[in-house]
Coordinates of C-alpha atoms and ligand atoms in Angstrom, one line a residue:
M21 CA 21.6 4.2 -6.2
K22 CA 19.5 1.1 -6.1
N23 CA 18.5 1.5 -1.8
I24 CA 15.0 1.7 -1.5
V25 CA 12.9 2.9 1.6
V26 CA 9.7 1.2 2.4
I27 CA 7.4 2.6 5.4
G28 CA 4.9 -0.2 6.7
A29 CA 4.8 -3.4 6.8
N30 CA 1.4 -4.8 6.1
Q31 CA 0.7 -6.3 3.3
C32 CA 1.1 -3.5 0.7
G33 CA 4.5 -2.7 2.0
L34 CA 5.4 -6.6 2.3
A35 CA 4.3 -7.3 -1.3
F36 CA 6.0 -4.7 -2.6
A37 CA 8.8 -5.5 -1.1
K38 CA 9.0 -8.6 -2.3
F39 CA 8.3 -7.4 -5.6
A40 CA 11.3 -4.7 -5.3
A41 CA 13.6 -7.1 -3.7
D42 CA 13.0 -9.9 -6.9
A43 CA 13.8 -6.9 -9.2
G44 CA 17.2 -6.7 -7.8
F45 CA 16.9 -3.6 -5.5
D46 CA 17.8 -3.7 -2.1
V47 CA 15.0 -2.8 0.1
N48 CA 14.6 -1.9 3.8
V49 CA 10.9 -2.1 5.1
Y50 CA 10.6 -0.1 8.4
E51 CA 7.3 -0.7 10.6
A52 CA 6.9 1.2 13.5
K53 CA 4.6 -1.6 15.4
Q54 CA 6.2 -5.2 16.5
R55 CA 5.6 -7.9 14.2
D56 CA 2.5 -9.7 16.2
E57 CA 0.7 -6.0 16.2
V58 CA 0.7 -4.8 12.6
A59 CA -1.9 -7.2 10.8
Y60 CA -5.5 -7.5 12.5
N61 CA -6.8 -10.5 14.5
W62 CA -9.4 -11.5 11.8
T63 CA -10.8 -12.5 8.2
D64 CA -10.8 -10.4 5.7
D65 CA -11.9 -10.9 2.2
M66 CA -10.0 -10.6 -1.2
M67 CA -9.8 -11.7 -4.7
E68 CA -8.0 -14.5 -5.3
E69 CA -7.4 -13.5 -9.1
T70 CA -5.0 -11.3 -7.3
F71 CA -3.1 -13.5 -6.4
P72 CA -2.0 -14.9 -10.3
Q73 CA -2.5 -11.0 -11.1
V74 CA 0.9 -10.2 -9.3
G75 CA 2.8 -13.4 -9.9
L76 CA 2.1 -14.7 -6.3
P77 CA 1.2 -18.3 -5.7
L78 CA -1.5 -19.0 -4.2
P79 CA -1.2 -18.8 -0.3
P80 CA -1.4 -21.7 1.6
E81 CA -4.6 -23.3 2.5
E82 CA -4.4 -22.8 6.1
I83 CA -4.5 -19.1 6.0
H84 CA -7.5 -18.6 4.0
T85 CA -10.9 -19.6 3.8
R86 CA -13.6 -19.2 1.6
K87 CA -16.0 -15.9 2.6
R88 CA -19.7 -16.7 2.8
S89 CA -22.8 -15.0 1.3
W90 CA -24.3 -11.8 2.3
T91 CA -27.6 -10.9 3.3
F92 CA -28.3 -7.0 2.8
I93 CA -30.9 -5.2 4.9
P94 CA -32.2 -2.0 4.0
P95 CA -32.3 1.2 6.4
S96 CA -36.2 -0.2 7.0
Q97 CA -35.1 -3.7 7.9
S98 CA -38.2 -4.4 6.4
V99 CA -36.9 -7.4 4.2
K100 CA -33.3 -9.3 4.3
V101 CA -32.6 -10.0 0.8
F102 CA -30.0 -13.1 0.8
V103 CA -27.8 -13.6 -2.1
P104 CA -26.2 -16.5 -3.1
V105 CA -23.1 -16.8 -4.7
P106 CA -21.5 -20.4 -6.1
E107 CA -18.7 -21.8 -3.6
E108 CA -16.3 -21.4 -6.5
E109 CA -17.1 -18.0 -7.2
L110 CA -16.8 -17.0 -3.3
D111 CA -13.7 -14.6 -3.0
F112 CA -10.7 -15.8 -0.5
A113 CA -11.5 -14.9 3.3
M114 CA -7.6 -14.1 4.6
Y115 CA -6.5 -15.1 8.5
R116 CA -4.4 -11.4 8.0
R117 CA -1.6 -12.3 10.5
P118 CA -0.4 -15.4 9.2
F119 CA -1.0 -14.1 5.8
N120 CA 1.6 -11.1 6.3
A121 CA 4.0 -14.0 8.3
W122 CA 3.9 -15.7 4.7
L123 CA 4.0 -12.3 2.7
E124 CA 7.2 -11.4 5.3
E125 CA 8.7 -14.5 3.9
L126 CA 8.5 -14.2 0.2
A127 CA 10.0 -11.2 1.1
T128 CA 12.7 -12.0 3.3
K129 CA 13.4 -15.0 0.9
A130 CA 13.7 -12.5 -2.2
G131 CA 16.6 -10.4 0.1
A132 CA 14.1 -7.5 1.6
K133 CA 15.0 -6.6 5.3
V134 CA 12.0 -5.7 7.3
H135 CA 13.1 -4.0 10.5
F136 CA 10.0 -4.3 12.9
G137 CA 9.6 -1.7 16.0
T138 CA 11.2 0.7 13.9
K139 CA 9.2 3.9 13.4
V140 CA 10.5 6.2 10.6
D141 CA 10.3 9.8 11.9
R142 CA 10.5 12.0 8.7
M143 CA 11.7 11.9 5.2
L144 CA 14.9 13.3 4.3
I145 CA 14.4 15.9 1.3
E146 CA 17.3 17.5 -1.2
G147 CA 16.5 19.6 -4.1
G148 CA 13.2 18.9 -4.0
K149 CA 13.9 15.1 -4.2
A150 CA 13.4 12.1 -1.6
V151 CA 17.0 11.3 -0.7
G152 CA 16.3 9.0 2.2
V153 CA 14.4 8.7 5.8
M154 CA 15.5 9.6 9.1
L155 CA 14.5 7.0 11.6
A156 CA 13.2 8.1 14.9
D157 CA 16.4 7.0 16.7
G158 CA 17.9 9.4 15.0
T159 CA 20.1 7.0 11.9
K160 CA 19.7 8.3 8.5
V161 CA 18.9 6.1 5.9
D162 CA 20.0 7.0 2.3
A163 CA 17.6 6.1 -0.5
G164 CA 17.3 6.3 -4.1
L165 CA 13.3 5.9 -3.8
V166 CA 11.2 6.2 -0.7
V167 CA 7.7 3.7 -1.3
D168 CA 4.9 4.9 1.2
C169 CA 2.5 2.2 2.2
G170 CA 2.4 4.0 5.6
G171 CA -1.5 3.8 5.5
V172 CA -4.3 6.4 5.9
N173 CA -2.8 8.8 8.1
S174 CA 0.8 8.4 6.6
P175 CA 3.0 10.9 8.9
I176 CA 5.1 11.0 6.1
R177 CA 2.5 12.3 3.2
N178 CA 0.9 14.4 6.4
S179 CA 4.0 16.4 6.0
L180 CA 4.9 16.7 2.6
P181 CA 6.3 20.0 1.4
D182 CA 4.0 21.8 -0.4
D183 CA 6.0 21.4 -3.5
F184 CA 5.6 17.4 -3.6
G185 CA 2.3 18.8 -5.2
I186 CA 0.5 15.9 -3.4
E187 CA -2.7 16.3 -1.1
Q188 CA -1.4 16.3 2.4
R189 CA -4.1 15.0 4.5
I190 CA -7.2 13.2 4.1
D191 CA -10.7 14.9 5.0
P192 CA -12.1 12.8 7.8
N193 CA -15.8 12.9 6.0
D194 CA -13.9 10.7 3.6
T195 CA -12.9 7.9 5.8
F196 CA -14.9 5.1 7.6
V197 CA -14.6 4.9 11.1
V198 CA -15.3 1.6 12.4
R199 CA -15.2 -0.3 15.0
R200 CA -14.8 -4.2 14.5
T201 CA -15.3 -6.2 17.6
F202 CA -15.5 -10.1 18.0
F203 CA -18.0 -11.2 21.2
R204 CA -18.5 -15.0 22.4
R205 CA -21.7 -16.3 21.2
P206 CA -24.0 -17.5 24.0
E207 CA -24.3 -21.0 24.9
G208 CA -27.1 -22.3 22.8
T209 CA -28.0 -19.5 20.8
K210 CA -29.8 -21.1 17.5
R211 CA -27.2 -21.0 14.4
P212 CA -28.4 -18.3 12.3
E213 CA -30.5 -18.5 8.9
F214 CA -28.2 -15.9 8.1
T215 CA -24.5 -16.2 8.7
N216 CA -23.7 -12.9 7.1
C217 CA -25.7 -9.7 7.5
A218 CA -24.8 -6.3 6.2
Y219 CA -27.3 -3.5 7.2
L220 CA -27.2 -0.2 4.3
K221 CA -27.3 3.0 6.3
H222 CA -28.0 1.3 9.2
L223 CA -30.5 3.1 11.3
G224 CA -30.5 5.8 8.6
E225 CA -27.1 7.0 9.4
N226 CA -24.0 7.3 7.4
G227 CA -22.7 4.0 7.1
I228 CA -23.0 0.3 7.9
S229 CA -23.3 -2.1 10.9
W230 CA -22.8 -5.8 9.7
C231 CA -23.3 -9.2 12.3
L232 CA -21.5 -12.5 10.9
L233 CA -21.3 -15.4 12.7
S234 CA -17.4 -15.8 13.3
Y235 CA -15.7 -19.2 11.6
D236 CA -15.8 -21.0 13.9
E237 CA -19.1 -20.3 14.7
Q238 CA -18.5 -19.4 18.4
A239 CA -18.2 -15.2 18.1
A240 CA -20.2 -13.0 17.0
D241 CA -18.2 -10.7 14.3
V242 CA -19.8 -7.4 14.7
L243 CA -19.1 -4.0 12.7
I244 CA -20.1 -1.0 13.0
G245 CA -18.8 2.0 10.8
R246 CA -19.9 5.5 10.3
L247 CA -19.1 7.9 7.8
G248 CA -16.5 10.7 9.5
K249 CA -17.0 9.8 13.1
L250 CA -18.3 7.4 15.0
T251 CA -19.5 8.3 18.4
D252 CA -19.9 6.3 21.7
A253 CA -23.8 7.2 22.1
R254 CA -24.1 6.0 18.0
Y255 CA -21.7 3.0 18.1
T256 CA -24.1 1.6 21.4
N257 CA -27.2 2.4 19.8
A258 CA -25.9 0.6 16.8
L259 CA -25.0 -2.4 18.8
A260 CA -27.8 -2.6 20.7
D261 CA -30.2 -2.3 18.0
L262 CA -28.0 -5.2 16.2
R263 CA -28.7 -7.1 19.8
R264 CA -32.1 -7.4 19.1
D265 CA -31.6 -9.3 15.6
N266 CA -29.1 -11.3 16.5
P267 CA -28.8 -13.5 19.5
I268 CA -25.5 -14.8 18.6
I269 CA -24.1 -11.6 19.9
G270 CA -22.7 -12.0 23.7
K271 CA -21.9 -9.4 26.1
E272 CA -18.2 -11.0 26.3
I273 CA -15.3 -9.5 24.1
V274 CA -13.1 -12.1 22.4
T275 CA -11.0 -9.9 20.7
G276 CA -10.9 -6.5 18.7
G277 CA -13.1 -3.3 19.5
E278 CA -10.4 -0.7 18.7
L279 CA -11.6 2.6 16.4
L280 CA -10.3 2.3 13.3
Q281 CA -10.2 4.2 10.2
I282 CA -10.6 3.1 6.1
P283 CA -10.4 5.6 3.4
V284 CA -13.7 5.7 1.2
R285 CA -12.8 7.9 -1.4
H286 CA -11.7 8.4 -5.0
P287 CA -7.6 7.6 -5.2
I288 CA -5.3 10.5 -4.5
A289 CA -4.8 12.7 -7.9
T290 CA -1.4 12.5 -7.6
M291 CA 0.6 9.6 -6.2
V292 CA 4.6 10.2 -6.8
S293 CA 6.9 12.8 -7.3
N294 CA 10.8 12.7 -7.5
G295 CA 12.1 9.5 -5.3
Y296 CA 8.8 9.3 -4.0
A297 CA 5.5 7.2 -4.4
L298 CA 2.4 6.4 -2.6
V299 CA 1.0 2.8 -2.6
G300 CA -2.0 1.3 -0.5
D301 CA -4.3 3.7 2.1
S302 CA -1.9 6.1 1.9
A303 CA -3.0 6.5 -1.5
Y304 CA -6.3 5.9 -0.6
M305 CA -6.6 2.8 -3.2
T306 CA -9.8 1.2 -1.3
I307 CA -12.7 0.4 -3.1
P308 CA -15.0 3.4 -1.7
M309 CA -18.3 1.2 -1.3
L310 CA -16.7 -1.4 0.6
G311 CA -13.2 -0.4 2.1
S312 CA -11.7 -3.2 0.6
G313 CA -7.9 -2.3 -0.1
M314 CA -5.7 -5.2 -0.1
A315 CA -6.5 -6.6 -3.5
A316 CA -5.4 -2.7 -5.0
G317 CA -3.0 -2.1 -3.3
M318 CA -0.8 -5.5 -4.0
R319 CA -1.6 -4.8 -7.5
A320 CA -0.3 -1.2 -7.5
G321 CA 2.5 -2.8 -5.9
R322 CA 3.6 -4.8 -8.7
M323 CA 2.6 -2.2 -11.2
L324 CA 5.9 0.3 -9.4
A325 CA 8.4 -2.6 -9.1
D326 CA 7.7 -3.2 -12.6
V327 CA 8.2 0.4 -13.8
I328 CA 11.4 1.0 -11.5
A329 CA 12.6 -2.8 -13.1
E330 CA 12.1 -1.7 -16.8
P331 CA 12.4 2.2 -16.4
I332 CA 12.4 5.1 -18.9
G333 CA 15.2 7.0 -18.0
D334 CA 16.1 7.5 -14.2
P335 CA 13.9 4.7 -12.6
F336 CA 13.0 6.9 -9.5
S337 CA 12.1 10.1 -11.3
V338 CA 8.6 12.0 -11.1
E339 CA 8.8 11.0 -14.8
N340 CA 9.2 7.2 -14.7
L341 CA 7.4 6.6 -11.6
Y342 CA 4.2 8.6 -13.2
R343 CA 3.9 5.6 -15.5
Y344 CA 2.9 3.3 -12.2
Q345 CA 0.1 5.8 -11.4
K346 CA -1.1 6.4 -15.2
Q347 CA -1.2 2.6 -15.4
Y348 CA -2.5 2.2 -11.9
M349 CA -5.6 5.0 -12.5
K350 CA -6.3 3.4 -15.7
E351 CA -6.5 -0.5 -15.0
I352 CA -7.9 -0.4 -11.4
G353 CA -8.3 3.6 -10.0
A354 CA -10.4 4.9 -12.7
E355 CA -13.3 2.5 -11.3
H356 CA -12.7 3.0 -7.7
S357 CA -13.5 6.9 -8.6
A358 CA -16.6 5.9 -10.5
I359 CA -18.0 4.0 -7.8
N360 CA -16.9 6.4 -5.0
M361 CA -20.0 8.9 -7.1
M362 CA -22.3 5.9 -6.3
K363 CA -21.5 5.7 -2.9
N364 CA -21.9 9.3 -2.4
W365 CA -25.3 9.6 -4.2
L366 CA -26.3 6.6 -1.6
L367 CA -24.9 8.6 1.1
K368 CA -27.1 11.4 -0.1
T369 CA -30.1 10.0 -1.2
D370 CA -33.3 9.5 0.5
D371 CA -33.1 5.9 2.3
R372 CA -36.9 5.3 1.0
N373 CA -34.8 5.1 -2.0
V374 CA -32.7 2.5 -1.0
D375 CA -35.5 0.4 0.8
F376 CA -36.6 0.8 -2.8
L377 CA -33.9 -0.3 -4.6
I378 CA -33.5 -3.1 -2.6
G379 CA -36.5 -4.1 -1.1
K380 CA -38.6 -4.1 -4.9
G381 CA -35.3 -6.2 -6.3
I382 CA -34.5 -3.4 -8.7
V383 CA -31.1 -3.5 -7.7
N384 CA -30.5 -7.3 -8.7
K385 CA -29.2 -9.8 -7.6
K386 CA -26.3 -9.7 -10.2
M387 CA -25.2 -6.3 -8.9
L388 CA -25.6 -7.0 -5.4
V389 CA -23.0 -10.1 -5.7
E390 CA -20.8 -7.6 -8.2
A391 CA -20.9 -5.0 -5.4
S392 CA -20.5 -7.2 -2.9
A393 CA -16.9 -8.4 -4.6
G394 CA -15.9 -4.8 -5.7
H395 CA -16.8 -5.5 -9.0
M396 CA -19.4 -2.9 -9.6
L397 CA -18.3 -1.6 -13.1
R398 CA -17.8 -5.2 -14.2
M399 CA -21.5 -4.6 -15.3
T400 CA -21.8 -3.1 -18.2
F401 CA -23.1 0.4 -18.9
P402 CA -26.7 -0.9 -20.4
E403 CA -26.6 -3.6 -17.9
L404 CA -26.8 -1.3 -15.3
V405 CA -29.0 1.3 -17.3
S406 CA -31.7 -1.5 -18.2
T407 CA -31.4 -2.6 -14.6
A408 CA -32.7 0.3 -13.4
L409 CA -35.1 0.8 -16.1
R410 CA -36.7 -2.1 -14.6
G411 CA -37.8 0.6 -11.8
I412 CA -39.9 2.2 -14.0
K413 CA -42.8 3.0 -11.9
R414 CA -40.6 5.3 -10.0
L415 CA -39.5 7.8 -12.8
D416 CA -38.0 10.2 -10.5
L417 CA -35.5 7.5 -9.2
L418 CA -35.0 6.7 -12.8
L419 CA -33.7 10.0 -14.0
E420 CA -31.9 10.1 -11.0
L421 CA -29.7 7.0 -12.1
A422 CA -30.0 7.8 -15.7
A423 CA -27.7 10.9 -14.7
L424 CA -25.5 9.2 -12.1
M425 CA -24.5 6.7 -14.4
G426 CA -23.8 8.9 -17.0
K427 CA -21.5 11.2 -14.7
M428 CA -19.8 7.9 -13.6
E429 CA -19.5 7.1 -17.1
K430 CA -17.8 10.6 -17.7
Q431 CA -15.7 10.0 -14.5
L432 CA -14.2 6.6 -15.4
D433 CA -13.5 8.1 -19.1
I434 CA -11.4 11.3 -17.4
A435 CA -9.7 9.3 -14.7
A436 CA -8.2 6.2 -17.1
N437 CA -6.8 8.9 -19.3
M438 CA -4.6 10.8 -17.8
P439 CA -1.5 12.4 -19.8
E440 CA 0.6 10.5 -21.5
Q441 CA 3.8 11.4 -20.2
Y442 CA 4.4 13.2 -17.3
D443 CA 3.7 17.1 -17.4
K444 CA 2.8 19.4 -14.9
E445 CA 0.8 21.7 -16.7
A446 CA -1.3 19.3 -18.5
L447 CA -1.5 17.3 -15.1
K448 CA -3.0 20.7 -13.6
V449 CA -5.8 20.5 -15.8
W450 CA -6.6 16.7 -15.6
R451 CA -6.2 16.6 -11.8
Q452 CA -8.8 19.8 -11.8
N453 CA -11.6 17.5 -14.3
Y454 CA -10.6 14.3 -12.0
E455 CA -11.3 16.3 -8.8
K456 CA -14.2 18.1 -10.2
A457 CA -17.1 15.4 -9.2
F458 CA -16.0 15.4 -5.8
Q459 CA -16.0 19.1 -5.1
Ligands
FAD529 C1 -12.6 -3.7 9.8 C2 -11.9 -3.5 8.6 C3 -12.1 -4.3 7.7 C4 -11.7 -4.0 6.1 N1 -11.7 -5.5 5.2 C5 -11.2 -5.8 4.3 C6 -11.5 -6.6 3.3 O1 -12.6 -7.2 3.7 N2 -10.9 -7.0 2.4 C7 -9.7 -5.8 2.2 O2 -9.5 -6.0 0.8 N3 -9.4 -4.9 3.0 C8 -10.4 -5.3 3.7 N4 -9.8 -3.6 4.7 C9 -9.0 -2.5 4.4 C10 -7.6 -2.8 4.5 O3 -7.2 -3.4 6.0 C11 -6.4 -2.1 4.1 O4 -6.7 -1.5 2.9 C12 -4.9 -2.5 4.1 O5 -4.9 -3.0 5.1 C13 -3.9 -1.3 3.7 O6 -2.8 -1.9 3.6 P1 -1.5 -1.1 3.9 O7 -0.7 -1.5 3.6 O8 -2.0 0.5 2.5 O9 -1.7 0.3 5.3 P2 -2.0 -0.2 6.3 O10 -2.5 -1.3 6.7 O11 -2.5 1.0 6.8 O12 -0.6 -0.2 7.0 C14 0.5 0.7 7.4 C15 1.5 0.5 8.4 O13 2.4 1.7 8.1 C16 2.8 1.5 9.3 N5 3.6 3.0 9.4 C17 2.7 4.3 9.9 N6 3.8 5.3 9.7 C18 4.7 4.9 10.3 C19 6.0 5.2 10.3 N7 6.1 6.5 10.8 N8 7.1 4.4 10.4 C20 6.8 3.0 10.6 N9 6.0 2.6 10.0 C21 4.6 2.8 10.0 C22 2.0 1.3 10.8 O14 2.1 0.8 11.7 C23 1.0 0.0 9.8 O15 1.6 -0.8 10.1 C24 -10.2 -3.5 6.2 C25 -10.1 -2.7 7.2 C26 -10.9 -2.5 8.2 C27 -10.1 -1.8 9.8

């Protein structure tokens, strides 16, 4: 059977649908929300190189602009470190609604059918294999493959039977709970010297806040995010602090304001089972330090489509689908899992260390540029060590960082080297090693 059901029509589901339909599969995408409610009403950053990487043309000019350079502010708020990036190296900032409309058009032109306002109630399973889905209205849809792009709290992944061997629920502490709100900029307020300010471990709490001047310069784009939980009290307090430093934050809300969750952990250890595959946030494909997930999820969609288009044996068998996970971990997931270790260290370490590293320029501009673009590990290991060595006056910190880098390198190696073929027992051992660093 060549039928594929995709759950979720945000950019990961739509991109995969296009790739799979191009490869000749019969693809139906089911999305619980209405078309114009799926994507956020703002811009988010994405590496331009993702488009050629996945074989898509560059999107039309009117649906993206260029991201601006960031200014980083450590917990003490004693300095503002502006990190200028040359214009041509800045990522795209995608207007998410038109971006989704463009992806939907590509997917439907390739032959995929996208059904909005159509919730998937549950997955149909026979003999330990996914065989389709049941829609909320009771309709049964047969499928050889169910691709779960249902997001961080995918209800389908959350209710998988244990014998699928896939971790069902995410630990809330592995999520970044955020409120992003656009406040109208009060008339007459001066254009800020730094347009994109990121407050690291803002107010000494586990998370970040940012205040950006919106692209039309009419609003302040304010994000407040904390790990695990964002109480109203914390939000109010953080907003008041941002207001003190950013007069562009007015009182009137233009858009946004809902509480959202982003996975910020290492990728899920098992992404596939017979007739079932996870793609995007449902498999925790975001960069743990930044929460960016569009590029990795779209690249994963390309890998999965290629693996089923040129299968070894049954395209939808776990043995064949495993090739997708192996490739994903080698090319993207291993790096993300090492970055997760760095994120955990940053959260755990004394705020004074973060102040020291940023304030004294030990975490240098190159590192911040790479980190803000999600390319942390493009820097070679010796580069990272030599960067840390410049902080020699703080031997304690140097030793801590050296130990961290050693562990990150080991994690990178484990995560990138999954067993050659699908083998349940070998995978059990790999999974234990892979998850050890996070227990
Ligand atoms: C404030 C904020 C800022 C961000 N900034 C960036 C950024 O700058 N760059 C970046 O790359 N990423 C960013 N991200 C992350 C990015 O939004 C996600 O990584 C990405 O949208 C994940 O896409 P997805 O398709 O995997 O899942 P989702 O976007 O979560 O979409 C899942 C879809 O599945 C649907 N669904 C769920 N269950 C069912 C069901 N039972 N039946 C039918 N449909 C169902 C949902 O309605 C939803 O539309 C940001 C996220 C937030 C919240």
